[in-house]
């Protein structure tokens, strides 16, 4: 597959690549990665089914409409864009879904729900679904990487702002739109880009809505373009485009915007950012993961357990501290499980004392556990300025053990989290643990097998059929009205 030329607007280059990809087989490594991303995302959505965001499902079901695509975990059928909205919210609800490191975008929580809904509604093959997932991931990751961390530093959620373009690209591929229509759809999608970080002030749970909203907006954009509406081709790099409006000041002028956008897509078709996506090991904000992993690494090297830690000191970039440490009165004693997912002191204390950091660590009982809260208060945090805080994490973790030993571990950007293919076994185990909460172990294993079989010669029916419990005897409650699954 040849790289797309870089002289036209980004939307046109993506549109031409979309038409080319529809007729091309994915390489084995890209197809395998896409399957794993689908697996991980569906598992995260199943684990969240019936949880705090169930109101979104209830609203969409009550609205009615053409029953074209399935809601994960319930089996209810709603209009295509509605299914993408609900499933996107579920996929991002537990903050356990994957992330693309350079862009810091939760690519799959947007792209997989959009692609799955359209593929089901259009009767497409498993291979077409994988192509759509790979394409959408490329678009989100590349747009989000034009100015790494730029959107986050301005208070915008890159998952939503860049995600809507990936959802539109995926839907356009599955709809087999011509390049002109696809380019218009991307232009329309840009006017729906949104998502602000206001929830960080009080831990209200609006963040998952960002993923679902982007997924459904991308589908709507393709529908509007197919109905004859035109969208601006320069919506990424042009005047008043995404780079000019959301990232004003990051790039000095129109030429710089055009060059940066062209560079981001220069090797589209030759290199795959999809291969860089990393499934989450911990169900909490990804920006704290390097410090959590460093603490685990230090304990292994010292042949010690987290239960031996009596105090800790962390060195983190200013931006990490602003998001995950300040104010200490909240991060030391989170008000809810969702609040705790954005508290580095609590999450580190829970990891140390529990020996693992799983969904149960964010349940109501866990976040009120006196020993965990006591250790969280003993974690000192200092911060420093670091312009590359989101893409090349650095800092330090120091642990003081009960026997007087001190363990110091640098947070090293060279120690990157594994990609989906590098950590296939962990992805599969995570899926079974998550999906079993809703489906039971046997049905979850069957669903894993159906997703593993996705390809050009396999339809989606076996996967779709298994996205919800078969009957009351197989249902495993995932939540009560307020709880995180244990």
Coordinates of N, CA and C in Angstrom, one line a residue, residues 225-317:
X225 N -23.4 14.1 5.0 CA -22.6 14.3 3.7 C -23.2 13.5 2.6
X226 N -23.7 12.3 2.9 CA -24.3 11.4 1.9 C -25.6 12.0 1.5
X227 N -26.3 12.8 2.3 CA -27.5 13.4 1.9 C -27.3 14.7 1.1
X228 N -26.0 15.1 0.9 CA -25.7 16.2 0.0 C -25.1 17.4 0.7
X229 N -25.0 17.4 2.1 CA -24.4 18.5 2.7 C -22.9 18.6 2.5
X230 N -22.4 19.7 2.4 CA -20.9 19.9 2.1 C -20.2 20.3 3.4
X231 N -19.0 19.8 3.6 CA -18.2 20.2 4.7 C -16.9 20.8 4.2
X232 N -16.3 21.7 5.0 CA -15.1 22.4 4.6 C -13.9 21.5 4.5
X233 N -13.2 21.4 3.4 CA -12.1 20.5 3.2 C -10.9 20.8 4.1
X234 N -10.8 22.1 4.5 CA -9.6 22.5 5.3 C -9.9 22.6 6.8
X235 N -10.8 21.7 7.2 CA -11.3 21.8 8.6 C -10.2 21.5 9.6
X236 N -9.1 20.8 9.2 CA -8.0 20.5 10.1 C -7.0 21.7 10.2
X237 N -6.5 22.0 9.0 CA -5.3 22.9 9.0 C -5.7 24.3 8.5
X238 N -6.9 24.6 8.0 CA -7.2 25.9 7.5 C -7.6 26.9 8.5
X239 N -7.9 28.1 8.0 CA -8.3 29.2 8.9 C -9.6 28.8 9.6
X240 N -9.7 28.9 10.9 CA -10.8 28.5 11.7 C -11.0 27.0 11.8
X241 N -10.0 26.2 11.3 CA -10.0 24.8 11.5 C -9.6 24.4 12.9
X242 N -9.5 23.1 13.1 CA -9.2 22.6 14.4 C -7.9 23.1 15.0
X243 N -6.8 23.1 14.1 CA -5.5 23.6 14.6 C -5.6 25.1 15.0
X244 N -6.3 25.9 14.2 CA -6.4 27.3 14.4 C -7.2 27.7 15.6
X245 N -8.3 26.9 15.8 CA -9.3 27.3 16.9 C -9.0 26.6 18.2
X246 N -8.8 25.3 18.2 CA -8.5 24.6 19.5 C -7.1 24.8 19.9
X247 N -6.2 25.0 19.0 CA -4.8 25.1 19.3 C -4.1 26.4 18.9
X248 N -4.9 27.4 18.9 CA -4.3 28.7 18.5 C -3.1 29.1 19.3
X249 N -2.0 29.5 18.7 CA -0.8 29.8 19.3 C 0.2 28.7 19.3
X250 N -0.2 27.5 19.1 CA 0.7 26.3 19.1 C 1.5 26.3 17.8
X251 N 0.9 26.8 16.7 CA 1.6 26.8 15.4 C 1.5 28.3 14.9
X252 N 2.6 28.9 14.5 CA 2.6 30.3 14.3 C 1.7 30.9 13.2
X253 N 1.5 30.1 12.1 CA 0.8 30.7 11.0 C 0.2 29.6 10.2
X254 N -0.5 30.0 9.1 CA -1.2 29.1 8.2 C -0.2 28.1 7.6
X255 N 1.0 28.6 7.2 CA 2.0 27.6 6.6 C 2.4 26.6 7.6
X256 N 2.6 27.0 8.8 CA 3.0 26.0 9.9 C 1.9 25.0 10.1
X257 N 0.7 25.5 10.1 CA -0.4 24.5 10.3 C -0.5 23.5 9.2
X258 N -0.4 24.0 8.0 CA -0.4 23.1 6.8 C 0.7 22.1 6.8
X259 N 1.9 22.6 7.2 CA 3.1 21.7 7.2 C 2.9 20.7 8.3
X260 N 2.4 21.1 9.5 CA 2.3 20.1 10.6 C 1.3 19.1 10.2
X261 N 0.1 19.5 9.7 CA -0.9 18.5 9.3 C -0.4 17.6 8.2
X262 N 0.3 18.1 7.2 CA 0.8 17.3 6.1 C 1.8 16.3 6.7
X263 N 2.7 16.7 7.6 CA 3.7 15.8 8.2 C 3.0 14.7 8.9
X264 N 1.9 15.0 9.6 CA 1.2 14.0 10.4 C 0.7 12.9 9.6
X265 N 0.3 13.2 8.3 CA -0.3 12.2 7.5 C 0.6 11.8 6.3
X266 N 1.8 12.2 6.3 CA 2.7 11.9 5.2 C 2.9 10.5 4.9
X267 N 3.0 9.6 5.9 CA 3.2 8.2 5.7 C 1.9 7.3 5.9
X268 N 0.8 8.0 5.8 CA -0.5 7.2 5.9 C -0.5 6.1 4.8
X269 N -0.7 4.9 5.3 CA -0.7 3.8 4.4 C 0.6 3.0 4.4
X270 N 1.7 3.6 4.8 CA 3.0 3.0 4.9 C 3.4 2.6 6.3
X271 N 3.0 3.4 7.3 CA 3.2 3.2 8.7 C 1.9 3.2 9.4
X272 N 1.8 2.5 10.5 CA 0.5 2.4 11.2 C 0.6 2.8 12.6
X273 N 0.0 3.9 13.0 CA 0.0 4.3 14.4 C -0.9 3.4 15.2
X274 N -1.8 2.6 14.6 CA -2.6 1.6 15.2 C -1.8 0.7 16.0
X275 N -0.6 0.3 15.5 CA 0.3 -0.6 16.2 C 0.8 -0.1 17.5
X276 N 0.7 1.2 17.7 CA 1.3 1.9 18.9 C 0.3 1.9 20.1
X277 N -1.0 1.6 19.8 CA -2.0 1.7 20.9 C -1.7 0.8 22.0
X278 N -1.8 1.2 23.2 CA -1.5 0.4 24.4 C -2.8 0.2 25.3
X279 N -3.2 -1.1 25.4 CA -4.3 -1.3 26.4 C -3.9 -1.0 27.8
X280 N -4.8 -0.5 28.6 CA -4.5 -0.1 30.0 C -4.3 -1.3 30.9
X281 N -3.4 -1.2 31.7 CA -3.1 -2.2 32.8 C -3.9 -1.9 34.0
X282 N -4.1 -0.6 34.3 CA -4.9 -0.1 35.5 C -6.1 0.7 35.1
X283 N -7.2 0.5 35.8 CA -8.5 1.2 35.4 C -8.5 2.6 36.0
X284 N -7.6 3.5 35.6 CA -7.6 4.8 36.1 C -6.9 5.7 35.0
X285 N -6.8 7.0 35.3 CA -6.2 7.9 34.3 C -4.8 7.5 33.9
X286 N -4.6 7.5 32.6 CA -3.4 7.0 32.0 C -2.2 7.8 32.4
X287 N -2.4 9.1 32.7 CA -1.2 9.9 33.0 C -0.5 9.5 34.3
X288 N -1.2 8.7 35.2 CA -0.5 8.3 36.4 C 0.1 6.9 36.2
X289 N -0.1 6.2 35.1 CA 0.4 4.8 35.0 C 1.9 4.7 35.0
X290 N 2.7 5.7 34.5 CA 4.1 5.5 34.6 C 4.6 5.4 36.1
X291 N 4.0 6.2 37.0 CA 4.4 6.2 38.4 C 4.0 4.9 39.1
X292 N 2.8 4.4 38.7 CA 2.3 3.1 39.3 C 3.2 2.0 38.8
X293 N 3.5 2.0 37.5 CA 4.4 0.9 37.0 C 5.8 1.0 37.6
X294 N 6.3 2.2 37.8 CA 7.6 2.3 38.4 C 7.6 1.8 39.8
X295 N 6.6 2.1 40.6 CA 6.5 1.5 41.9 C 6.5 0.0 42.0
X296 N 5.7 -0.6 41.0 CA 5.7 -2.0 41.0 C 7.1 -2.6 40.6
X297 N 7.7 -1.9 39.7 CA 9.1 -2.3 39.2 C 10.1 -2.2 40.4
X298 N 10.0 -1.2 41.2 CA 10.9 -1.0 42.3 C 10.7 -2.1 43.4
X299 N 9.4 -2.4 43.6 CA 9.2 -3.5 44.6 C 9.7 -4.8 44.2
X300 N 9.6 -5.1 42.9 CA 10.1 -6.4 42.3 C 11.6 -6.4 42.5
X301 N 12.3 -5.3 42.2 CA 13.7 -5.3 42.3 C 14.2 -5.4 43.7
X302 N 13.4 -4.9 44.6 CA 13.8 -5.0 46.1 C 13.3 -6.2 46.7
X303 N 12.6 -7.1 46.0 CA 12.0 -8.3 46.5 C 11.1 -7.9 47.7
X304 N 10.3 -6.9 47.6 CA 9.5 -6.4 48.7 C 8.0 -6.4 48.2
X305 N 7.1 -6.3 49.1 CA 5.7 -6.2 48.8 C 5.2 -4.8 49.2
X306 N 4.1 -4.4 48.5 CA 3.6 -3.1 48.8 C 3.1 -2.9 50.2
X307 N 2.8 -4.0 50.9 CA 2.3 -3.9 52.2 C 3.5 -3.4 53.2
X308 N 4.7 -3.5 52.7 CA 5.8 -3.1 53.5 C 6.1 -1.6 53.4
X309 N 5.4 -0.9 52.5 CA 5.6 0.5 52.3 C 4.9 1.3 53.4
X310 N 5.7 2.2 54.0 CA 5.1 3.1 55.0 C 5.0 4.5 54.6
X311 N 5.7 4.9 53.5 CA 5.6 6.3 53.0 C 6.2 6.3 51.6
X312 N 5.9 7.3 50.9 CA 6.4 7.4 49.5 C 6.6 8.9 49.1
X313 N 7.5 9.1 48.2 CA 7.6 10.5 47.6 C 7.6 10.3 46.1
X314 N 6.9 11.2 45.5 CA 6.8 11.2 44.0 C 7.3 12.5 43.4
X315 N 8.0 12.4 42.4 CA 8.4 13.6 41.6 C 7.6 13.5 40.3
X316 N 6.8 14.5 40.0 CA 5.9 14.5 38.8 C 6.0 15.8 38.1
X317 N 5.7 15.9 36.8 CA 5.6 17.1 36.1 C 4.4 18.0 36.6

